[in-house]
PDB file of C-alpha atoms in Angstrom:
ATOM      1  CA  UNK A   5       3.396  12.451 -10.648  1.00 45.00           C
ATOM      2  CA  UNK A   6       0.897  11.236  -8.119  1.00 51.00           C
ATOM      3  CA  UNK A   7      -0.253  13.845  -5.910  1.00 60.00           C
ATOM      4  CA  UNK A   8       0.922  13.170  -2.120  1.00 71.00           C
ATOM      5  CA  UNK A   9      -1.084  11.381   0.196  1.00 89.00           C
ATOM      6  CA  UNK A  10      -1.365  12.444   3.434  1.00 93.00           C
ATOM      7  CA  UNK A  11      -0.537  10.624   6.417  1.00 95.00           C
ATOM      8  CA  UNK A  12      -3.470  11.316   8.029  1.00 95.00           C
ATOM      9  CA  UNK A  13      -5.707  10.111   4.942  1.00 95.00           C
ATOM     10  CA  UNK A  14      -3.546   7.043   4.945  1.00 97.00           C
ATOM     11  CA  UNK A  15      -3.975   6.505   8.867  1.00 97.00           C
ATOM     12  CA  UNK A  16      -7.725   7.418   8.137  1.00 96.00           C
ATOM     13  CA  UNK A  17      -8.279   4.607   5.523  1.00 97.00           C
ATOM     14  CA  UNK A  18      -5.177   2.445   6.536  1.00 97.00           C
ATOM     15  CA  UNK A  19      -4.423   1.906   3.124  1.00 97.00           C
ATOM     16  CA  UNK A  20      -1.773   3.529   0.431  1.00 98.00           C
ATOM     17  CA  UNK A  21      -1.755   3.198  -2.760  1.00 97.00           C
ATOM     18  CA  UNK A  22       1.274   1.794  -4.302  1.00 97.00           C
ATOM     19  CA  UNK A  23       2.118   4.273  -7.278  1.00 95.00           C
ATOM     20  CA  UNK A  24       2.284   6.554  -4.079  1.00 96.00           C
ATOM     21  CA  UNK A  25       4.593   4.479  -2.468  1.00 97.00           C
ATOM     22  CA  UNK A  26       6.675   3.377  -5.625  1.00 96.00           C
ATOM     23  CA  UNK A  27       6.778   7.503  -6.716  1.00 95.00           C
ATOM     24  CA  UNK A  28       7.993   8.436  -2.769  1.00 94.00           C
ATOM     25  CA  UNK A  29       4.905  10.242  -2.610  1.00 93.00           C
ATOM     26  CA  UNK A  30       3.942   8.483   0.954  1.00 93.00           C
ATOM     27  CA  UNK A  31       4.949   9.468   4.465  1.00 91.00           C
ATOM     28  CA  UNK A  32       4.836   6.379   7.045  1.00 94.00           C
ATOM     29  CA  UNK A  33       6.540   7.600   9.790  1.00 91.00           C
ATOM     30  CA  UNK A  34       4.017   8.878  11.535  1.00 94.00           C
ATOM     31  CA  UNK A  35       1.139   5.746  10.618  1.00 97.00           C
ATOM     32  CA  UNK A  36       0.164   4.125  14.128  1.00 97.00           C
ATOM     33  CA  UNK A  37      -0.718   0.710  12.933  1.00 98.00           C
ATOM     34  CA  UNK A  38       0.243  -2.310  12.321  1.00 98.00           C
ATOM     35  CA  UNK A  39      -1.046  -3.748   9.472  1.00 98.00           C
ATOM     36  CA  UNK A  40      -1.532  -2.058   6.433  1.00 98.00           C
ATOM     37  CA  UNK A  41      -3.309  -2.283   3.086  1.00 98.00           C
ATOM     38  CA  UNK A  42      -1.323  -1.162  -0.551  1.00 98.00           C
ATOM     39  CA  UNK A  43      -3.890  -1.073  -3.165  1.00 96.00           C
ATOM     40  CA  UNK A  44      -3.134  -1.230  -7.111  1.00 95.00           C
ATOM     41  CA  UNK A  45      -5.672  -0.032  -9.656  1.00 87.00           C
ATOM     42  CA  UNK A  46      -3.394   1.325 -11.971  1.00 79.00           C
ATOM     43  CA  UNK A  47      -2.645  -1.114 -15.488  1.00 75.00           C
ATOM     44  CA  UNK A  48      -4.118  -4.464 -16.614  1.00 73.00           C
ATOM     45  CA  UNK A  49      -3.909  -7.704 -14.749  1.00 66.00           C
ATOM     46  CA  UNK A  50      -0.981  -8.688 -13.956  1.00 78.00           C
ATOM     47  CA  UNK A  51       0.360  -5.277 -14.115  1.00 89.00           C
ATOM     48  CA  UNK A  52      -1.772  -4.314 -10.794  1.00 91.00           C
ATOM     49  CA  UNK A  53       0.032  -7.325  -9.331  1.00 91.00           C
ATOM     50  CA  UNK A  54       3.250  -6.145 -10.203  1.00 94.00           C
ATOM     51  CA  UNK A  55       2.594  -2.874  -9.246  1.00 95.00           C
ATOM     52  CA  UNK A  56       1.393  -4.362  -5.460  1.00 96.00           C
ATOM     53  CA  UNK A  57       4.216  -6.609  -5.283  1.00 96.00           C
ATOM     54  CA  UNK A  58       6.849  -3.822  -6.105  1.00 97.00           C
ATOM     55  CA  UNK A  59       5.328  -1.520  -3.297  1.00 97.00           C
ATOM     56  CA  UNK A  60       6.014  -4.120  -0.765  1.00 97.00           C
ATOM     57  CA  UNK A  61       9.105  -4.547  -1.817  1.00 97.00           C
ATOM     58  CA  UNK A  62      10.189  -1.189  -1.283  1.00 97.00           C
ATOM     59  CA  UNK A  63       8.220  -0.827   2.169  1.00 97.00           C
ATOM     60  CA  UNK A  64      10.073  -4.041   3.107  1.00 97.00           C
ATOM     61  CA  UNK A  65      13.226  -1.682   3.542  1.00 96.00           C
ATOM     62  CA  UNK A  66      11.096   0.123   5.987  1.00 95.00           C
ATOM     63  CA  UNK A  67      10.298  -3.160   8.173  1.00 96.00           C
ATOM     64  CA  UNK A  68       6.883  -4.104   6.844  1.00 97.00           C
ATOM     65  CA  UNK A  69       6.186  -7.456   5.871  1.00 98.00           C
ATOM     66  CA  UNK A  70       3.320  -8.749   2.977  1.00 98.00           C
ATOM     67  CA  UNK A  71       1.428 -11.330   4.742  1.00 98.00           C
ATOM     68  CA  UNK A  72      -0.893 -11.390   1.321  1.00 97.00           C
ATOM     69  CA  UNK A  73      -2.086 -10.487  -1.695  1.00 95.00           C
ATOM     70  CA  UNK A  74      -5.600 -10.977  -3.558  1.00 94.00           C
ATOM     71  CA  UNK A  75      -7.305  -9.227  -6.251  1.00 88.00           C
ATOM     72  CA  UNK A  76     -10.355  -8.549  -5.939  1.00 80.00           C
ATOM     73  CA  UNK A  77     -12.793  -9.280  -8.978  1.00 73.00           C
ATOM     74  CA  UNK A  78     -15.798  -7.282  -8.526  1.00 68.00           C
ATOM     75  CA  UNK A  79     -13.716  -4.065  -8.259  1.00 70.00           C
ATOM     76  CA  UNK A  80     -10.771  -5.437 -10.321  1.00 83.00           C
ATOM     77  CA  UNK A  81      -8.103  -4.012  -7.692  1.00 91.00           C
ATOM     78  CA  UNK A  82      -5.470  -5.793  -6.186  1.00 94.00           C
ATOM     79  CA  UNK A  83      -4.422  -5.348  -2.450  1.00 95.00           C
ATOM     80  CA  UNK A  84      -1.165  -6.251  -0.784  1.00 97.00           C
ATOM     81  CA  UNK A  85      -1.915  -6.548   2.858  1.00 98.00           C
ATOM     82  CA  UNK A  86       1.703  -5.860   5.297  1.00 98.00           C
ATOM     83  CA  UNK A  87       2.134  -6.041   8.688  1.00 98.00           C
ATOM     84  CA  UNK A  88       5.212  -4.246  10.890  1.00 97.00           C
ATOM     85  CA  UNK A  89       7.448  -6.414  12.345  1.00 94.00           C
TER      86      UNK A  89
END
């Protein structure tokens, strides 16, 4: 299991990383805001996708919404950016 991440590294760097999210390892109660940044480097292609996609599914129970996605090719991670409604 992914080690917790804090909520005031995730304020810090405004960014979570999905297994964190997708393992309940990540507090956002507390993260002042708005937009936010889910980043997958975990799997192969389309796995980091899925991975992304599945995190912002679960913090769209929490009233976030993805406004994009992109991989990134020199670094081969994928972010999901969301924004609070």
């Amino acid at each position: 299991m992914a080690a917790a991440e804090t909520p005031e590294q995730i304020t810090r760097t405004r960014m979570v990383t999905a297994r964190a999210v997708l393992q309940s390892q990540a507090d956002l109660r507390t993260y002042p805001y708005r937009l936010l940044a889910v980043v997958s480097h975990h799997g192969i292609g389309g796995d980091k996708v899925s991975e992304a996609v599945a995190a912002a599914e679960v913090l769209g129970q929490f009233g976030w919404d993805l406004v994009n996605i992109s991989e990134f090719a020199s670094n081969k991670v994928v972010y999901a950016f969301l924004r609070r409604r």
